[in-house]
């Protein structure tokens, strides 16, 4: 989920360039709604978004029991102190990626999760993250 168009484009091109498929949400609420009915293997969640921030969106995705309640969720943030990062994990996030997002960092996360490029999988991109770059 990402509300910043440039950040969204950057992440989208990285993912598509590696052969992944994705769905984009422009704010936290839209992402939560999508997660209820679509099963994603990973959600890239911007922390600062309009309508609903990434922390609240993550808590809702985890709590609602929807199709993506167990998806890997990674925070996307420009600057987070160690204490803030701990709070992201308490909210239900699986890890943190920092902005600007690099191909190496994104590939590292996907490799750890053993998510090969495959059109049977979809990735939810937090557009707020892409917008801030």
Short mmCIF file of C-alpha atoms in Angstrom, two decimals:
data_model
loop_
_atom_site.label_atom_id
_atom_site.label_comp_id
_atom_site.label_asym_id
_atom_site.label_seq_id
_atom_site.Cartn_x
_atom_site.Cartn_y
_atom_site.Cartn_z
CA UNK A 1 0.00 0.00 0.00
CA UNK A 2 1.49 3.29 -1.02
CA UNK A 3 -0.07 6.70 -1.61
CA UNK A 4 2.96 8.35 -3.25
CA UNK A 5 2.86 7.81 -7.01
CA UNK A 6 6.63 7.89 -7.58
CA UNK A 7 7.32 5.41 -4.77
CA UNK A 8 4.53 3.21 -6.11
CA UNK A 9 6.04 3.24 -9.59
CA UNK A 10 9.52 2.40 -8.29
CA UNK A 11 8.31 -0.58 -6.23
CA UNK A 12 6.01 -1.74 -9.01
CA UNK A 13 8.80 -1.71 -11.59
CA UNK A 14 11.16 -3.59 -9.25
CA UNK A 15 8.56 -6.29 -8.66
CA UNK A 16 7.36 -6.55 -12.25
CA UNK A 17 10.96 -6.56 -13.49
CA UNK A 18 11.58 -9.67 -11.40
CA UNK A 19 8.44 -11.36 -12.73
CA UNK A 20 6.07 -10.85 -9.78
CA UNK A 21 2.44 -9.86 -10.06
CA UNK A 22 0.98 -7.23 -7.75
CA UNK A 23 -2.07 -5.29 -6.72
CA UNK A 24 -1.84 -1.68 -5.58
CA UNK A 25 -3.72 0.09 -2.81
CA UNK A 26 -3.54 3.87 -2.48
CA UNK A 27 -4.25 4.09 1.24
CA UNK A 28 -4.47 1.88 4.30
CA UNK A 29 -8.23 1.46 4.23
CA UNK A 30 -8.22 0.33 0.61
CA UNK A 31 -5.47 -2.17 1.41
CA UNK A 32 -7.39 -3.58 4.38
CA UNK A 33 -10.47 -4.02 2.21
CA UNK A 34 -8.47 -5.82 -0.50
CA UNK A 35 -6.83 -8.09 2.07
CA UNK A 36 -10.21 -9.40 3.20
CA UNK A 37 -10.97 -11.13 -0.10
CA UNK A 38 -7.61 -11.52 -1.86
CA UNK A 39 -4.83 -13.76 -0.62
CA UNK A 40 -1.44 -12.05 -0.80
CA UNK A 41 1.84 -13.70 0.07
CA UNK A 42 3.47 -10.40 1.07
CA UNK A 43 2.17 -6.93 1.80
CA UNK A 44 4.50 -3.93 1.61
CA UNK A 45 2.94 -1.51 4.09
CA UNK A 46 3.78 2.17 4.18
CA UNK A 47 3.67 3.53 7.70
CA UNK A 48 2.43 7.06 6.87
CA UNK A 49 -0.67 7.01 4.69
CA UNK A 50 -3.87 8.98 4.40
CA UNK A 51 -7.18 7.57 5.64
CA UNK A 52 -5.52 4.83 7.75
CA UNK A 53 -1.84 4.54 8.69
CA UNK A 54 0.15 1.37 8.13
CA UNK A 55 0.19 0.35 11.78
CA UNK A 56 -3.61 0.49 12.08
CA UNK A 57 -4.03 -1.24 8.70
CA UNK A 58 -1.71 -4.06 9.80
CA UNK A 59 -3.59 -4.56 13.05
CA UNK A 60 -6.89 -4.72 11.15
CA UNK A 61 -5.56 -7.18 8.56
CA UNK A 62 -4.27 -9.47 11.31
CA UNK A 63 -7.46 -9.24 13.38
CA UNK A 64 -10.13 -9.62 10.71
CA UNK A 65 -9.27 -13.18 9.70
CA UNK A 66 -9.59 -12.33 6.01
CA UNK A 67 -7.85 -14.00 3.09
CA UNK A 68 -4.53 -12.26 3.84
CA UNK A 69 -4.60 -12.30 7.64
CA UNK A 70 -1.50 -14.51 7.65
CA UNK A 71 0.38 -12.78 4.81
CA UNK A 72 3.88 -11.52 5.49
CA UNK A 73 3.63 -7.77 6.12
CA UNK A 74 6.71 -5.56 5.86
CA UNK A 75 6.75 -1.95 6.96
CA UNK A 76 8.09 0.58 4.49
CA UNK A 77 9.43 3.64 6.23
CA UNK A 78 11.86 6.47 5.55
CA UNK A 79 13.13 6.76 9.10
CA UNK A 80 12.17 4.69 12.07
CA UNK A 81 13.93 4.64 15.40
CA UNK A 82 14.61 1.27 17.03
CA UNK A 83 11.71 1.76 19.48
CA UNK A 84 9.34 2.55 16.60
CA UNK A 85 10.49 -0.56 14.76
CA UNK A 86 9.71 -2.66 17.83
CA UNK A 87 6.21 -1.19 17.83
CA UNK A 88 5.75 -2.13 14.15
CA UNK A 89 6.56 -5.73 15.04
CA UNK A 90 4.13 -5.62 17.97
CA UNK A 91 1.46 -4.42 15.52
CA UNK A 92 1.92 -7.65 13.58
CA UNK A 93 4.47 -6.71 10.96
CA UNK A 94 7.07 -9.31 10.04
CA UNK A 95 9.90 -6.89 9.31
CA UNK A 96 10.94 -3.43 8.16
CA UNK A 97 12.23 -2.17 4.83
CA UNK A 98 13.64 1.35 4.70
CA UNK A 99 13.14 3.98 2.05
CA UNK A 100 14.43 4.49 -0.47
CA UNK A 101 13.67 0.87 -1.26
CA UNK A 102 16.46 -0.97 -3.01
CA UNK A 103 16.13 -3.98 -5.31
CA UNK A 104 18.61 -5.85 -3.11
CA UNK A 105 16.57 -5.28 0.07
CA UNK A 106 13.31 -6.26 -1.63
CA UNK A 107 14.85 -9.37 -3.20
CA UNK A 108 16.37 -10.29 0.16
CA UNK A 109 12.95 -10.26 1.83
CA UNK A 110 11.35 -12.23 -0.99
CA UNK A 111 14.16 -14.78 -0.92
CA UNK A 112 13.85 -15.24 2.85
CA UNK A 113 10.15 -15.87 2.41
CA UNK A 114 10.90 -18.21 -0.49
CA UNK A 115 8.57 -16.26 -2.75
CA UNK A 116 9.79 -16.90 -6.30
CA UNK A 117 8.62 -14.75 -9.15
CA UNK A 118 5.42 -16.50 -10.11
CA UNK A 119 2.23 -15.15 -11.52
CA UNK A 120 0.19 -17.34 -9.17
CA UNK A 121 1.19 -15.01 -6.33
CA UNK A 122 0.19 -11.41 -5.84
CA UNK A 123 1.92 -8.74 -3.79
CA UNK A 124 0.03 -5.84 -2.26
CA UNK A 125 2.10 -2.66 -2.56
CA UNK A 126 1.57 0.15 -0.11
CA UNK A 127 1.36 3.20 -2.33
CA UNK A 128 2.05 5.68 0.46
CA UNK A 129 5.59 4.38 0.59
CA UNK A 130 6.20 4.74 -3.09
CA UNK A 131 4.81 8.27 -2.98
CA UNK A 132 7.31 9.52 -0.42
CA UNK A 133 10.44 8.65 -2.38
#
